[in-house]
Amino acid sequence: LDGSGAEPLRDAAILIEGETIRAIGRRAEVRAPDGAEAPVTAYGDATLLPGLVDGHTHLVAPGDSTRGDVIGAEAESYLLLRAAANAAAALRSGVTTLRENGAKGRVAFELRDAIRRGTVPGPRLVVCGRPVTITGGHLHFFGGETDGIDGVRQTVRALVKEGADFIKIVASGGSTRSS
């Protein structure tokens, strides 16, 4: 299925180079470059999915309705271990890209770097680091509290310097549970 509404492709082949899909088409049309060794794996009557994207996660959360302030009180070293376990579970479920929308301190940055280095298994991470919020605002317990234009500017610059892929501004409340 290519999403265009056309009929499903039958007798299909996928050419993969490293982690990149290079070609998809009928088996008779998809060929490896001349001289390249391309192992062939037959999946029979199966559906292949290149990967799922989870667009909103908090990997530091246990997923059991623990309140956010309780999670925020835990040590970053423990939260990093939980986040690594959650990232590995997401990868095993087929998630190959995950958008991490707020973690305490540097946890998300450190996990993303460990996954990139191959130290721990996990999907590609797109991270914001600490959500930016007012003093006492939603997700304040992750360490992104700031006030006023200059405070927000300084916090955003710090997050960019640390490697944030995007900035999450928490301008209003949200849930307080992690489930």
XYZ file of N, CA, C and O in Angstrom:
716
model
N 0.851 -1.170 0.000
C 0.000 0.000 0.000
C 0.892 1.226 0.000
O 1.796 1.342 0.838
N 0.658 2.120 -0.918
C 1.511 3.317 -0.967
C 0.798 4.579 -0.506
O 1.355 5.669 -0.538
N -0.452 4.438 -0.053
C -1.184 5.583 0.464
C -1.886 6.404 -0.598
O -2.572 7.365 -0.282
N -1.730 6.048 -1.863
C -2.332 6.839 -2.934
C -3.732 6.368 -3.300
O -4.413 7.012 -4.094
N -4.154 5.225 -2.768
C -5.430 4.648 -3.146
C -5.300 3.602 -4.235
O -6.283 2.965 -4.609
N -4.110 3.434 -4.771
C -3.867 2.413 -5.796
C -3.994 1.024 -5.168
O -3.941 0.859 -3.955
N -4.132 0.041 -6.013
C -4.211 -1.350 -5.561
C -2.919 -1.730 -4.828
O -1.848 -1.204 -5.141
N -3.015 -2.635 -3.859
C -1.804 -3.093 -3.167
C -0.813 -3.713 -4.157
O -1.212 -4.338 -5.137
N 0.448 -3.499 -3.910
C 1.507 -4.048 -4.753
C 1.659 -5.535 -4.446
O 1.794 -5.925 -3.290
N 1.596 -6.353 -5.460
C 1.740 -7.801 -5.294
C 3.128 -8.206 -5.769
O 3.726 -7.559 -6.617
N 3.636 -9.314 -5.223
C 4.959 -9.823 -5.584
C 5.993 -8.700 -5.473
O 6.755 -8.429 -6.393
N 5.984 -8.048 -4.323
C 6.798 -6.853 -4.113
C 8.171 -7.181 -3.553
O 8.411 -8.253 -3.002
N 9.066 -6.234 -3.707
C 10.412 -6.325 -3.149
C 10.795 -4.954 -2.588
O 10.326 -3.918 -3.061
N 11.637 -5.011 -1.585
C 12.155 -3.781 -0.963
C 13.672 -3.898 -0.943
O 14.214 -4.899 -0.474
N 14.344 -2.874 -1.438
C 15.801 -2.828 -1.405
C 16.208 -1.907 -0.264
O 15.847 -0.727 -0.236
N 16.942 -2.474 0.707
C 17.362 -1.716 1.884
C 18.876 -1.632 1.891
O 19.566 -2.635 1.723
N 19.374 -0.420 2.102
C 20.813 -0.196 2.251
C 21.040 0.388 3.642
O 20.603 1.503 3.943
N 21.692 -0.385 4.507
C 21.869 0.054 5.889
C 20.517 0.164 6.562
O 19.790 -0.814 6.665
N 20.155 1.364 6.975
C 18.854 1.604 7.598
C 17.918 2.387 6.686
O 16.898 2.896 7.135
N 18.259 2.461 5.403
C 17.492 3.279 4.463
C 16.824 2.414 3.403
O 17.471 1.565 2.793
N 15.538 2.634 3.185
C 14.826 1.972 2.095
C 15.208 2.695 0.814
O 14.954 3.890 0.670
N 15.829 1.978 -0.127
C 16.293 2.583 -1.376
C 15.301 2.411 -2.525
O 15.253 3.241 -3.429
N 14.538 1.322 -2.511
C 13.591 1.088 -3.608
C 12.492 0.148 -3.144
O 12.729 -0.747 -2.338
N 11.296 0.388 -3.674
C 10.153 -0.487 -3.450
C 9.481 -0.661 -4.799
O 9.291 0.306 -5.536
N 9.116 -1.882 -5.116
C 8.434 -2.137 -6.383
C 8.202 -3.619 -6.573
O 8.361 -4.412 -5.650
N 7.839 -3.962 -7.782
C 7.660 -5.382 -8.090
C 9.026 -6.054 -8.072
O 10.041 -5.460 -8.426
N 9.037 -7.303 -7.626
C 10.293 -8.030 -7.469
C 11.105 -8.034 -8.761
O 12.335 -7.910 -8.738
N 10.456 -8.128 -9.890
C 11.167 -8.160 -11.177
C 11.833 -6.820 -11.500
O 12.752 -6.761 -12.311
N 11.395 -5.735 -10.845
C 11.906 -4.393 -11.156
C 12.934 -3.869 -10.156
O 13.703 -2.967 -10.472
N 12.945 -4.409 -8.952
C 13.848 -3.907 -7.905
C 15.134 -4.720 -7.935
O 15.112 -5.928 -7.763
N 16.234 -4.047 -8.163
C 17.539 -4.711 -8.269
C 18.580 -3.951 -7.443
O 18.558 -2.715 -7.384
N 19.487 -4.717 -6.858
C 20.628 -4.107 -6.177
C 21.564 -3.533 -7.224
O 21.584 -3.995 -8.378
N 22.358 -2.526 -6.861
C 23.332 -1.980 -7.822
C 24.289 -3.069 -8.301
O 24.572 -4.031 -7.571
N 24.781 -2.932 -9.517
C 25.717 -3.909 -10.070
C 26.895 -4.103 -9.129
O 27.468 -3.137 -8.619
N 27.219 -5.362 -8.881
C 28.355 -5.697 -8.045
C 28.067 -5.709 -6.555
O 28.915 -6.125 -5.763
N 26.901 -5.279 -6.166
C 26.567 -5.245 -4.737
C 26.049 -6.602 -4.289
O 25.327 -7.273 -5.022
N 26.465 -7.008 -3.103
C 25.931 -8.228 -2.514
C 24.681 -7.860 -1.730
O 24.729 -7.032 -0.824
N 23.571 -8.443 -2.112
C 22.309 -8.135 -1.451
C 21.651 -9.441 -1.018
O 21.110 -10.167 -1.851
N 21.716 -9.747 0.275
C 21.042 -10.958 0.735
C 19.535 -10.835 0.511
O 18.972 -9.747 0.598
N 18.895 -11.942 0.229
C 17.463 -11.960 -0.030
C 16.780 -12.694 1.124
O 17.161 -13.801 1.482
N 15.771 -12.046 1.695
C 14.963 -12.653 2.741
C 13.530 -12.664 2.260
O 12.984 -11.616 1.912
N 12.924 -13.832 2.225
C 11.535 -13.961 1.771
C 10.620 -13.980 2.986
O 10.853 -14.719 3.941
N 9.568 -13.159 2.956
C 8.623 -13.086 4.064
C 7.268 -13.679 3.716
O 6.325 -13.556 4.499
N 7.147 -14.297 2.542
C 5.895 -14.932 2.173
C 4.772 -13.934 2.045
O 4.951 -12.815 1.583
N 3.600 -14.330 2.509
C 2.418 -13.484 2.427
C 2.355 -12.610 3.678
O 1.541 -12.822 4.568
N 3.227 -11.623 3.748
C 3.328 -10.777 4.932
C 3.193 -9.312 4.542
O 3.281 -8.953 3.374
N 2.985 -8.502 5.546
C 2.979 -7.062 5.364
C 4.185 -6.506 6.101
O 4.392 -6.812 7.278
N 4.987 -5.713 5.413
C 6.146 -5.090 6.036
C 5.832 -3.638 6.310
O 5.255 -2.950 5.481
N 6.222 -3.186 7.476
C 5.995 -1.813 7.891
C 7.345 -1.202 8.218
O 8.088 -1.754 9.026
N 7.700 -0.066 7.603
C 9.048 0.477 7.820
C 9.275 1.019 9.228
O 10.397 1.168 9.651
N 8.258 1.267 9.969
C 8.432 1.742 11.338
C 7.317 2.681 11.731
O 6.730 3.359 10.896
N 7.035 2.715 13.001
C 6.010 3.583 13.546
C 6.662 4.799 14.196
O 7.800 4.720 14.662
N 5.938 5.892 14.245
C 6.393 7.108 14.907
C 5.445 7.381 16.062
O 4.230 7.404 15.881
N 6.001 7.555 17.248
C 5.207 7.959 18.403
C 5.500 9.431 18.626
O 6.625 9.812 18.939
N 4.506 10.270 18.469
C 4.700 11.709 18.466
C 4.631 12.392 19.816
O 4.926 13.574 19.913
N 4.249 11.669 20.882
C 4.178 12.339 22.198
C 4.416 11.317 23.301
O 3.541 10.532 23.624
N 5.609 11.367 23.855
C 5.947 10.460 24.944
C 6.656 11.222 26.059
O 7.176 12.319 25.857
N 6.678 10.595 27.216
C 7.496 11.014 28.346
C 8.136 9.727 28.846
O 7.557 8.995 29.657
N 9.312 9.418 28.351
C 9.952 8.142 28.630
C 10.294 7.944 30.099
O 10.493 6.814 30.537
N 10.366 9.008 30.876
C 10.678 8.876 32.297
C 9.483 8.362 33.105
O 9.642 7.973 34.261
N 8.305 8.342 32.516
C 7.087 7.938 33.229
C 6.941 6.415 33.206
O 7.202 5.773 32.198
N 6.479 5.839 34.331
C 6.292 4.388 34.369
C 5.028 3.917 33.663
O 4.874 2.731 33.406
N 4.109 4.831 33.347
C 2.885 4.436 32.649
C 1.865 3.760 33.548
O 1.035 2.992 33.076
N 1.926 4.051 34.841
C 1.012 3.400 35.778
C 0.184 4.399 36.586
O -0.272 4.093 37.676
N 0.001 5.588 36.068
C -0.766 6.665 36.701
C -0.031 7.346 37.855
O -0.648 8.070 38.630
N 1.275 7.123 37.953
C 2.053 7.847 38.955
C 1.981 9.329 38.626
O 2.153 9.720 37.474
N 1.735 10.156 39.645
C 1.658 11.602 39.434
C 3.003 12.138 38.961
O 4.073 11.678 39.357
N 2.959 13.166 38.134
C 4.161 13.767 37.586
C 5.101 14.311 38.631
O 6.323 14.201 38.505
N 4.558 14.916 39.712
C 5.440 15.460 40.740
C 6.208 14.356 41.456
O 7.338 14.562 41.902
N 5.632 13.166 41.541
C 6.329 12.021 42.132
C 7.476 11.595 41.213
O 8.590 11.333 41.667
N 7.208 11.547 39.916
C 8.254 11.210 38.942
C 9.356 12.261 39.001
O 10.543 11.930 39.029
N 8.980 13.523 39.041
C 9.954 14.604 39.077
C 10.821 14.599 40.316
O 11.920 15.158 40.307
N 10.370 13.963 41.387
C 11.160 13.894 42.619
C 12.201 12.777 42.572
O 13.089 12.726 43.424
N 12.102 11.892 41.583
C 13.062 10.786 41.482
C 14.397 11.278 40.923
O 14.456 12.264 40.192
N 15.453 10.581 41.252
C 16.796 10.944 40.800
C 16.907 10.800 39.288
O 16.346 9.863 38.697
N 17.639 11.716 38.655
C 17.834 11.640 37.208
C 18.474 10.317 36.793
O 18.145 9.777 35.735
N 19.380 9.785 37.603
C 20.031 8.519 37.250
C 19.010 7.386 37.159
O 19.059 6.561 36.246
N 18.040 7.362 38.080
C 16.990 6.349 38.027
C 16.064 6.587 36.837
O 15.692 5.652 36.121
N 15.708 7.847 36.610
C 14.829 8.171 35.481
C 15.484 7.803 34.151
O 14.798 7.379 33.215
N 16.793 7.962 34.047
C 17.503 7.573 32.825
C 17.386 6.069 32.590
O 17.151 5.629 31.463
N 17.495 5.278 33.650
C 17.339 3.827 33.508
C 15.925 3.466 33.064
O 15.725 2.627 32.183
N 14.922 4.119 33.673
C 13.530 3.864 33.277
C 13.305 4.276 31.832
O 12.670 3.565 31.054
N 13.823 5.449 31.459
C 13.651 5.933 30.090
C 14.299 4.982 29.095
O 13.740 4.720 28.021
N 15.467 4.438 29.428
C 16.138 3.483 28.529
C 15.300 2.221 28.376
O 15.155 1.686 27.256
N 14.731 1.731 29.456
C 13.868 0.542 29.385
C 12.635 0.827 28.539
O 12.224 0.007 27.704
N 12.022 1.997 28.723
C 10.838 2.359 27.939
C 11.173 2.528 26.466
O 10.388 2.143 25.590
N 12.335 3.101 26.157
C 12.749 3.269 24.758
C 12.970 1.916 24.100
O 12.561 1.692 22.954
N 13.597 0.996 24.806
C 13.828 -0.346 24.251
C 12.495 -1.055 24.005
O 12.315 -1.720 22.976
N 11.551 -0.900 24.922
C 10.229 -1.511 24.745
C 9.517 -0.917 23.532
O 8.866 -1.632 22.761
N 9.643 0.396 23.345
C 9.024 1.039 22.179
C 9.619 0.489 20.888
O 8.888 0.194 19.937
N 10.931 0.335 20.858
C 11.586 -0.207 19.664
C 11.104 -1.628 19.381
O 10.789 -1.969 18.231
N 11.011 -2.452 20.408
C 10.534 -3.831 20.220
C 9.103 -3.863 19.695
O 8.706 -4.812 19.032
N 8.313 -2.824 19.985
C 6.918 -2.796 19.521
C 6.778 -2.239 18.110
O 5.671 -2.159 17.591
N 7.895 -1.828 17.494
C 7.848 -1.332 16.121
C 8.012 0.162 15.971
O 7.980 0.685 14.861
N 8.184 0.878 17.077
C 8.393 2.324 17.019
C 9.861 2.563 16.654
O 10.755 2.157 17.388
N 10.094 3.221 15.534
C 11.470 3.496 15.102
C 11.852 4.959 15.260
O 13.028 5.302 15.170
N 10.868 5.827 15.499
C 11.123 7.235 15.803
C 10.168 7.645 16.912
O 8.977 7.340 16.855
N 10.713 8.341 17.898
C 9.921 8.705 19.052
C 10.204 10.161 19.403
O 11.360 10.569 19.462
N 9.142 10.929 19.603
C 9.274 12.338 19.992
C 9.081 12.427 21.494
O 7.994 12.188 22.005
N 10.158 12.713 22.201
C 10.166 12.800 23.661
C 9.794 14.226 24.042
O 10.509 15.159 23.741
N 8.647 14.391 24.705
C 8.063 15.710 24.956
C 8.254 16.233 26.371
O 7.430 16.997 26.856
N 9.317 15.845 27.002
C 9.622 16.417 28.298
C 10.127 15.404 29.288
O 9.472 14.408 29.566
N 11.331 15.665 29.794
C 11.939 14.813 30.801
C 12.702 15.706 31.771
O 13.005 16.859 31.478
N 13.025 15.149 32.894
C 13.740 15.898 33.929
C 15.193 16.122 33.535
O 15.857 15.223 32.993
N 15.672 17.317 33.807
C 17.093 17.622 33.627
C 17.611 17.285 32.237
O 17.049 17.695 31.231
N 18.682 16.485 32.183
C 19.325 16.125 30.920
C 19.006 14.698 30.484
O 19.636 14.161 29.570
N 18.051 14.053 31.139
C 17.762 12.646 30.879
C 17.532 12.364 29.394
O 18.122 11.450 28.822
N 16.678 13.127 28.747
C 16.348 12.859 27.333
C 17.562 13.037 26.435
O 17.765 12.252 25.501
N 18.374 14.055 26.701
C 19.581 14.282 25.892
C 20.561 13.120 26.050
O 21.135 12.630 25.080
N 20.761 12.679 27.296
C 21.703 11.592 27.554
C 21.232 10.293 26.930
O 22.025 9.540 26.362
N 19.928 10.015 27.007
C 19.394 8.810 26.393
C 19.540 8.867 24.876
O 19.969 7.891 24.248
N 19.192 9.998 24.278
C 19.326 10.128 22.822
C 20.768 9.866 22.396
O 21.017 9.130 21.435
N 21.726 10.418 23.150
C 23.132 10.227 22.807
C 23.555 8.766 22.981
O 24.296 8.231 22.159
N 23.086 8.107 24.017
C 23.421 6.700 24.243
C 22.853 5.813 23.144
O 23.512 4.862 22.695
N 21.643 6.119 22.679
C 21.054 5.351 21.576
C 21.856 5.579 20.299
O 22.182 4.632 19.575
N 22.202 6.825 20.020
C 22.992 7.133 18.813
C 24.327 6.419 18.817
O 24.828 6.010 17.776
N 24.935 6.276 19.987
C 26.239 5.611 20.102
C 26.121 4.094 20.095
O 27.123 3.396 20.067
N 24.904 3.577 20.195
C 24.715 2.137 20.231
C 24.923 1.539 21.614
O 25.021 0.324 21.752
N 24.960 2.366 22.635
C 25.159 1.889 24.004
C 23.921 1.171 24.517
O 24.025 0.160 25.215
N 22.749 1.691 24.188
C 21.482 1.062 24.560
C 20.587 1.030 23.326
O 20.705 1.884 22.451
N 19.697 0.032 23.249
C 18.778 -0.010 22.107
C 17.648 0.986 22.280
O 17.199 1.253 23.396
N 17.206 1.536 21.175
C 16.066 2.447 21.217
C 15.814 3.035 19.849
O 16.661 2.964 18.955
N 14.658 3.636 19.670
C 14.332 4.286 18.397
C 15.076 5.617 18.276
O 15.688 6.095 19.235
N 15.028 6.207 17.085
C 15.543 7.573 16.929
C 14.726 8.467 17.849
O 13.505 8.375 17.885
N 15.412 9.329 18.583
C 14.713 10.237 19.492
C 14.799 11.664 18.992
O 15.861 12.126 18.592
N 13.671 12.346 19.042
C 13.580 13.780 18.797
C 13.171 14.357 20.147
O 12.101 14.019 20.666
N 14.029 15.197 20.748
C 13.800 15.585 22.139
C 13.738 17.095 22.339
O 14.376 17.860 21.622
N 12.976 17.484 23.357
C 12.919 18.893 23.756
C 13.692 19.140 25.046
O 14.005 20.280 25.363
N 14.000 18.093 25.780
C 14.630 18.288 27.080
C 13.584 18.691 28.098
O 12.524 18.071 28.189
N 13.857 19.738 28.853
C 12.930 20.204 29.876
C 11.875 21.111 29.252
O 12.217 22.089 28.590
N 10.593 20.843 29.487
C 9.570 21.758 28.997
C 9.707 23.129 29.672
O 10.009 23.204 30.859
N 9.485 24.187 28.931
C 9.583 25.550 29.448
C 8.221 25.931 30.025
O 7.204 25.882 29.325
N 8.211 26.314 31.301
C 6.966 26.647 31.976
C 7.217 27.749 32.999
O 8.363 28.018 33.365
N 6.149 28.374 33.467
C 6.281 29.396 34.510
C 6.601 28.717 35.839
O 6.405 27.512 36.001
N 7.056 29.492 36.795
C 7.332 28.959 38.122
C 6.076 28.279 38.661
O 4.999 28.876 38.697
N 6.212 27.014 39.002
C 5.088 26.234 39.511
C 4.125 25.761 38.448
O 3.119 25.132 38.761
N 4.420 26.016 37.175
C 3.529 25.620 36.085
C 3.593 24.133 35.774
O 4.345 23.366 36.381
N 2.781 23.738 34.799
C 2.699 22.342 34.398
C 4.086 21.812 34.026
O 4.837 22.461 33.303
N 4.434 20.669 34.557
C 5.717 19.987 34.339
C 6.906 20.736 34.947
O 8.052 20.458 34.609
N 6.647 21.647 35.881
C 7.736 22.398 36.515
C 8.766 21.485 37.166
O 9.941 21.816 37.239
N 8.326 20.315 37.622
C 9.188 19.379 38.345
C 10.277 18.771 37.455
O 11.162 18.086 37.948
N 10.243 19.024 36.140
C 11.308 18.561 35.249
C 12.448 19.568 35.130
O 13.470 19.281 34.528
N 12.269 20.765 35.693
C 13.372 21.710 35.775
C 13.387 22.820 34.757
O 14.391 23.506 34.626
N 12.289 23.047 34.042
C 12.264 24.093 33.024
C 11.521 25.346 33.443
O 11.028 26.086 32.597
N 11.446 25.606 34.754
C 10.738 26.796 35.227
C 11.488 28.066 34.850
O 12.702 28.150 34.985
N 10.724 29.045 34.390
C 11.296 30.348 34.059
C 10.173 31.369 34.012
O 9.013 31.014 33.825
N 10.518 32.626 34.176
C 9.502 33.680 34.171
C 9.979 34.861 33.340
O 11.178 35.175 33.327
N 9.052 35.506 32.665
C 9.336 36.711 31.903
C 10.042 36.437 30.584
O 10.556 35.345 30.335
N 10.053 37.450 29.747
C 10.634 37.333 28.405
C 12.111 36.967 28.483
O 12.573 36.047 27.802
N 12.858 37.664 29.307
C 14.293 37.389 29.400
C 14.557 35.996 29.958
O 15.476 35.300 29.508
N 13.763 35.567 30.930
C 13.928 34.229 31.493
C 13.655 33.143 30.466
O 14.401 32.166 30.372
N 12.579 33.320 29.708
C 12.254 32.339 28.670
C 13.357 32.301 27.618
O 13.809 31.229 27.203
N 13.811 33.467 27.209
C 14.880 33.546 26.206
C 16.131 32.799 26.696
O 16.739 32.027 25.970
N 16.510 33.011 27.942
C 17.696 32.370 28.509
C 17.516 30.852 28.579
O 18.430 30.089 28.239
N 16.344 30.414 29.019
C 16.074 28.977 29.116
C 16.092 28.317 27.740
O 16.674 27.247 27.558
N 15.479 28.959 26.759
C 15.465 28.403 25.402
C 16.880 28.316 24.850
O 17.271 27.300 24.252
N 17.674 29.347 25.057
C 19.063 29.315 24.578
C 19.842 28.177 25.230
O 20.635 27.504 24.572
N 19.617 27.953 26.518
C 20.296 26.856 27.211
C 19.883 25.513 26.620
O 20.736 24.635 26.389
N 18.587 25.339 26.347
C 18.105 24.085 25.767
C 18.687 23.851 24.376
O 19.083 22.735 24.030
N 18.742 24.906 23.568
C 19.331 24.782 22.230
C 20.802 24.389 22.341
O 21.280 23.513 21.630
N 21.512 25.011 23.260
C 22.929 24.694 23.465
C 23.120 23.237 23.889
O 24.077 22.583 23.494
N 22.178 22.722 24.679
C 22.244 21.333 25.129
C 21.867 20.339 24.038
O 22.090 19.146 24.201
N 21.262 20.819 22.955
C 20.933 19.932 21.845
C 19.470 19.668 21.622
O 19.098 18.687 20.968
N 18.591 20.540 22.121
C 17.156 20.343 21.913
C 16.821 20.360 20.430
O 17.291 21.214 19.687
N 15.999 19.407 20.012
C 15.528 19.351 18.626
C 14.326 20.255 18.417
O 14.029 20.662 17.300
N 13.608 20.538 19.487
C 12.471 21.453 19.451
C 12.277 21.984 20.864
O 12.850 21.463 21.818
N 11.510 23.037 20.981
C 11.224 23.640 22.279
C 9.762 23.401 22.617
O 8.883 23.671 21.802
N 9.516 22.870 23.796
C 8.142 22.672 24.256
C 7.831 23.762 25.276
O 8.462 23.857 26.322
N 6.868 24.595 24.947
C 6.386 25.650 25.836
C 5.079 25.144 26.454
O 4.149 24.796 25.739
N 5.016 25.103 27.766
C 3.813 24.671 28.448
C 3.116 25.933 28.959
O 3.390 26.415 30.042
N 2.225 26.452 28.129
C 1.569 27.728 28.433
C 0.310 27.536 29.265
O -0.222 28.505 29.796
N -0.165 26.331 29.355
C -1.358 26.063 30.154
C -1.177 24.703 30.804
O -0.207 24.008 30.560
N -2.128 24.322 31.614
C -2.032 23.068 32.348
C -2.187 21.858 31.454
O -2.508 21.955 30.275
N -1.946 20.746 32.037
C -2.097 19.467 31.345
C -2.391 18.398 32.375
O -2.705 18.701 33.517
N -2.265 17.174 31.979
C -2.529 16.087 32.918
C -1.442 16.051 33.978
O -0.337 16.549 33.782
N -1.745 15.444 35.081
C -0.748 15.291 36.146
C -0.440 13.821 36.392
O 0.296 13.490 37.277
N -0.989 12.951 35.585
C -0.728 11.521 35.717
C 0.143 11.084 34.553
O 0.200 11.714 33.512
N 0.825 9.944 34.709
C 1.742 9.488 33.677
C 1.180 8.369 32.830
O 1.896 7.746 32.080
N -0.080 8.059 32.949
C -0.649 6.956 32.168
C -1.213 7.458 30.866
O -1.375 8.613 30.638
